[in-house]
Coordinates of C-alpha atoms in Angstrom, one line a residue:
Chain A
E248 CA 6.6 -9.0 27.2
P249 CA 8.6 -5.7 27.1
E250 CA 6.6 -2.6 26.3
V251 CA 7.2 0.9 25.1
T252 CA 5.5 3.3 27.6
Q253 CA 4.1 6.7 26.6
T254 CA 2.8 9.5 28.8
P255 CA 0.4 11.2 29.0
S256 CA -2.2 9.2 27.1
H257 CA -4.1 12.4 26.3
Q258 CA -3.0 16.0 26.2
V259 CA -5.1 19.0 25.4
T260 CA -3.2 22.2 24.9
Q261 CA -3.9 25.7 23.7
M262 CA -2.5 26.8 20.3
G263 CA 0.9 28.3 20.7
Q264 CA 1.8 26.4 23.9
E265 CA 4.7 24.0 24.2
V266 CA 4.1 20.4 24.9
I267 CA 6.4 17.6 25.8
L268 CA 5.5 14.0 25.0
R269 CA 7.3 11.3 26.9
C270 CA 8.3 7.8 26.1
V271 CA 10.2 5.0 27.8
P272 CA 11.5 2.7 25.1
I273 CA 12.4 -1.0 25.7
S274 CA 15.5 -1.1 27.8
N275 CA 17.9 -2.9 25.5
H276 CA 16.7 -1.1 22.3
L277 CA 19.0 1.5 20.8
Y278 CA 16.9 2.9 17.9
F279 CA 14.0 5.2 18.8
Y280 CA 11.4 6.8 16.7
W281 CA 8.4 9.2 16.7
Y282 CA 5.5 8.7 14.4
R283 CA 2.2 10.5 14.2
Q284 CA -1.2 9.5 13.0
I285 CA -3.9 12.0 12.2
L286 CA -7.3 10.4 13.0
G287 CA -8.2 7.7 10.5
Q288 CA -5.1 8.3 8.4
K289 CA -1.8 6.6 7.9
V290 CA 1.1 6.4 10.3
E291 CA 3.6 9.1 9.4
F292 CA 7.3 9.1 10.2
L293 CA 8.7 12.1 12.1
V294 CA 12.1 11.3 13.3
S295 CA 14.6 8.5 14.2
F296 CA 17.2 8.7 16.9
Y297 CA 20.3 6.6 17.5
N298 CA 23.4 7.1 19.5
N299 CA 22.1 10.3 21.1
E300 CA 21.5 12.1 17.8
I301 CA 18.9 12.4 15.1
S302 CA 19.4 9.8 12.3
E303 CA 16.7 11.0 10.0
K304 CA 13.8 13.4 10.1
S305 CA 10.9 14.0 7.8
E306 CA 9.6 17.2 6.3
I307 CA 7.0 17.3 9.1
F308 CA 9.7 17.5 11.7
D309 CA 10.5 21.2 11.3
D310 CA 12.1 23.7 13.7
Q311 CA 9.1 23.5 16.0
F312 CA 10.0 19.9 16.9
S313 CA 12.8 18.6 18.9
V314 CA 13.7 15.3 20.5
E315 CA 15.9 14.5 23.5
R316 CA 17.1 11.5 25.5
P317 CA 17.6 13.3 28.8
D318 CA 18.7 10.2 30.7
G319 CA 19.2 6.5 30.1
S320 CA 15.5 5.7 29.9
N321 CA 13.4 8.5 28.6
F322 CA 12.9 9.8 25.1
T323 CA 10.9 13.0 24.6
L324 CA 9.3 14.9 21.8
K325 CA 8.9 18.6 22.2
I326 CA 6.6 20.8 20.1
R327 CA 7.6 24.4 20.9
S328 CA 4.5 26.3 19.6
T329 CA 1.7 24.0 18.8
K330 CA -0.6 24.5 15.8
L331 CA -4.1 23.2 15.3
E332 CA -2.7 20.8 12.6
D333 CA -0.4 19.2 15.2
S334 CA -3.5 17.5 16.6
A335 CA -2.9 13.8 16.2
M336 CA -1.9 10.6 17.9
Y337 CA 1.8 10.5 18.5
F338 CA 3.5 7.1 18.7
C339 CA 6.9 6.4 20.1
A340 CA 8.6 3.2 18.8
S341 CA 11.9 1.4 19.4
T342 CA 13.7 -1.4 17.7
D343 CA 16.0 -4.2 18.8
G344 CA 19.5 -2.9 19.5
W345 CA 21.5 -5.2 17.4
A346 CA 19.1 -5.4 14.4
G347 CA 18.6 -1.7 14.2
P348 CA 16.0 -0.1 11.9
N349 CA 15.6 -3.1 9.7
Y350 CA 13.5 -4.9 12.3
G351 CA 10.0 -4.9 13.6
Y352 CA 9.2 -1.8 15.6
T353 CA 7.6 -2.0 19.0
F354 CA 5.1 0.9 19.3
G355 CA 3.8 2.5 22.5
S356 CA 0.1 3.1 23.1
G357 CA 0.4 6.7 21.9
T358 CA -0.4 10.1 23.2
R359 CA -3.4 11.8 21.7
L360 CA -2.6 15.5 21.4
T361 CA -5.5 17.9 20.9
V362 CA -4.6 21.5 20.1
V363 CA -7.5 23.9 20.7
Chain B
G278 CA 9.9 10.6 -2.0
Q279 CA 9.0 7.0 -1.4
Q280 CA 5.4 6.2 -1.6
V281 CA 3.7 3.0 -0.4
M282 CA 0.2 2.4 -1.8
Q283 CA -2.2 -0.1 -0.3
I284 CA -5.5 -1.4 -1.5
P285 CA -8.3 -1.7 -0.8
Q286 CA -8.9 1.0 1.8
Y287 CA -11.8 -0.8 3.3
Q288 CA -13.0 -4.4 3.2
H289 CA -16.1 -5.9 4.7
V290 CA -16.3 -9.7 4.8
Q291 CA -18.6 -12.3 6.3
E292 CA -16.9 -14.3 9.0
G293 CA -15.3 -17.3 7.4
E294 CA -14.5 -15.6 4.1
D295 CA -11.0 -14.9 3.0
F296 CA -9.4 -11.4 2.9
T297 CA -6.4 -10.0 1.0
T298 CA -4.7 -6.6 1.1
Y299 CA -2.1 -5.5 -1.4
C300 CA 0.8 -3.2 -1.1
N301 CA 2.9 -1.5 -3.7
S302 CA 6.0 0.6 -3.3
S303 CA 7.2 3.3 -5.7
T304 CA 10.8 2.2 -5.0
T305 CA 12.6 -1.1 -4.4
L306 CA 12.5 -2.1 -0.8
S307 CA 15.1 -3.8 1.4
N308 CA 12.3 -5.3 3.5
I309 CA 8.6 -4.9 4.1
Q310 CA 6.9 -5.2 7.4
W311 CA 3.2 -5.7 8.3
Y312 CA 1.4 -4.3 11.2
K313 CA -2.1 -4.6 12.7
Q314 CA -3.8 -1.8 14.5
R315 CA -7.0 -2.6 16.4
P316 CA -9.6 0.2 16.7
G317 CA -8.2 2.7 19.2
G318 CA -5.0 0.9 19.5
H319 CA -1.4 1.1 18.3
P320 CA 0.3 -0.7 15.4
V321 CA 1.5 -4.1 16.4
F322 CA 4.3 -5.8 14.4
L323 CA 3.2 -8.9 12.7
I324 CA 6.1 -9.9 10.4
Q325 CA 9.0 -8.8 8.3
L326 CA 9.8 -10.1 4.8
V327 CA 13.3 -9.6 3.4
K328 CA 14.0 -11.9 0.5
S329 CA 12.7 -11.6 -3.1
G330 CA 9.7 -13.9 -3.5
E331 CA 9.5 -14.8 0.2
V332 CA 6.4 -16.3 1.6
K333 CA 5.7 -16.6 5.3
K334 CA 2.8 -18.0 7.2
Q335 CA 1.4 -17.3 10.6
K336 CA -1.5 -19.7 11.2
R337 CA -4.3 -18.3 8.9
L338 CA -2.1 -15.4 7.7
T339 CA 0.0 -15.7 4.6
F340 CA 2.5 -12.9 3.7
Q341 CA 4.2 -12.6 0.3
F342 CA 7.0 -10.4 -1.0
G343 CA 7.2 -9.8 -4.7
E344 CA 10.1 -10.9 -6.9
A345 CA 11.0 -7.3 -7.6
K346 CA 10.7 -6.4 -3.9
K347 CA 8.3 -3.6 -4.7
N348 CA 5.0 -5.3 -3.8
S349 CA 3.6 -7.5 -1.0
S350 CA 0.3 -9.0 0.0
L351 CA -1.3 -10.3 3.2
H352 CA -4.0 -13.0 2.9
I353 CA -6.2 -14.1 5.7
T354 CA -8.0 -17.4 5.4
A355 CA -11.4 -17.9 7.0
T356 CA -11.6 -14.6 8.8
Q357 CA -12.7 -14.4 12.4
T358 CA -14.1 -11.5 14.3
T359 CA -10.8 -11.2 16.1
D360 CA -9.2 -10.3 12.8
V361 CA -11.0 -6.9 12.8
G362 CA -8.6 -3.9 12.6
T363 CA -6.5 -2.0 10.1
Y364 CA -3.6 -3.8 8.4
F365 CA -0.6 -1.6 7.4
C366 CA 2.3 -2.5 5.2
A367 CA 5.5 -0.5 5.8
G368 CA 8.7 -0.6 3.8
I369 CA 12.3 0.4 4.1
R370 CA 14.0 1.5 0.9
A371 CA 16.8 -0.6 -0.5
T372 CA 19.1 2.4 -0.7
G373 CA 19.6 5.5 1.3
S374 CA 17.0 6.2 4.0
Y375 CA 16.2 3.8 6.8
Q376 CA 12.8 5.5 7.2
L377 CA 9.9 3.1 7.6
T378 CA 7.2 4.3 5.3
F379 CA 3.7 3.1 6.0
G380 CA 0.9 2.5 3.5
K381 CA -2.6 4.0 4.3
G382 CA -3.8 0.7 5.6
T383 CA -6.7 -1.6 4.8
K384 CA -9.5 -1.5 7.4
L385 CA -11.0 -4.9 7.8
S386 CA -14.5 -5.4 9.2
V387 CA -15.8 -8.9 9.8
I388 CA -19.5 -9.5 9.9
P389 CA -20.4 -12.4 12.3

């Protein structure tokens, strides 16, 4: 079964450093998302991406965050200057190309980001 | 903004007992999705409900979407230890945003 692949699985970074989280969505999917989950809490929407541009973003997705699709397969989330409160599990997700956002999301296994 | 409330937060059941989690949205939804997250895992899509009053079944799992498309429930009959995990509902608003908003989840523990 097709998977969404995320790397790295764990990332520890110093406060103020930049991090890039990487994702390879399912190949025929066209809608991509980043969500985060602080330990034990709910899954929170960060951003959606379609047709090489951001479709929607939440209040969490401020100027410190950016997303990019640098080639035909990767989808990245960059945090420019990490804060302690950015510590969370970050999930990438994608949805079926033709059905778009109104369809079940396939989530990756996540990157656990720890800011120290 | 849109809020999705889910109760209960935790549920401990004896193996073989039934389990239900309830989801309520502050706004009318175009659809609602259910996900399961095993401990240490990622959300896995279970099902999507689209029509008002829709009921869908997957083996021992029964999903319902309310008539007003603002509430939903997941019922598991005769729980098994493999049902352990957190069950999230997530909805997309009927108008405007396509953002999928998750509830806080119900963490199910099954005592063998």
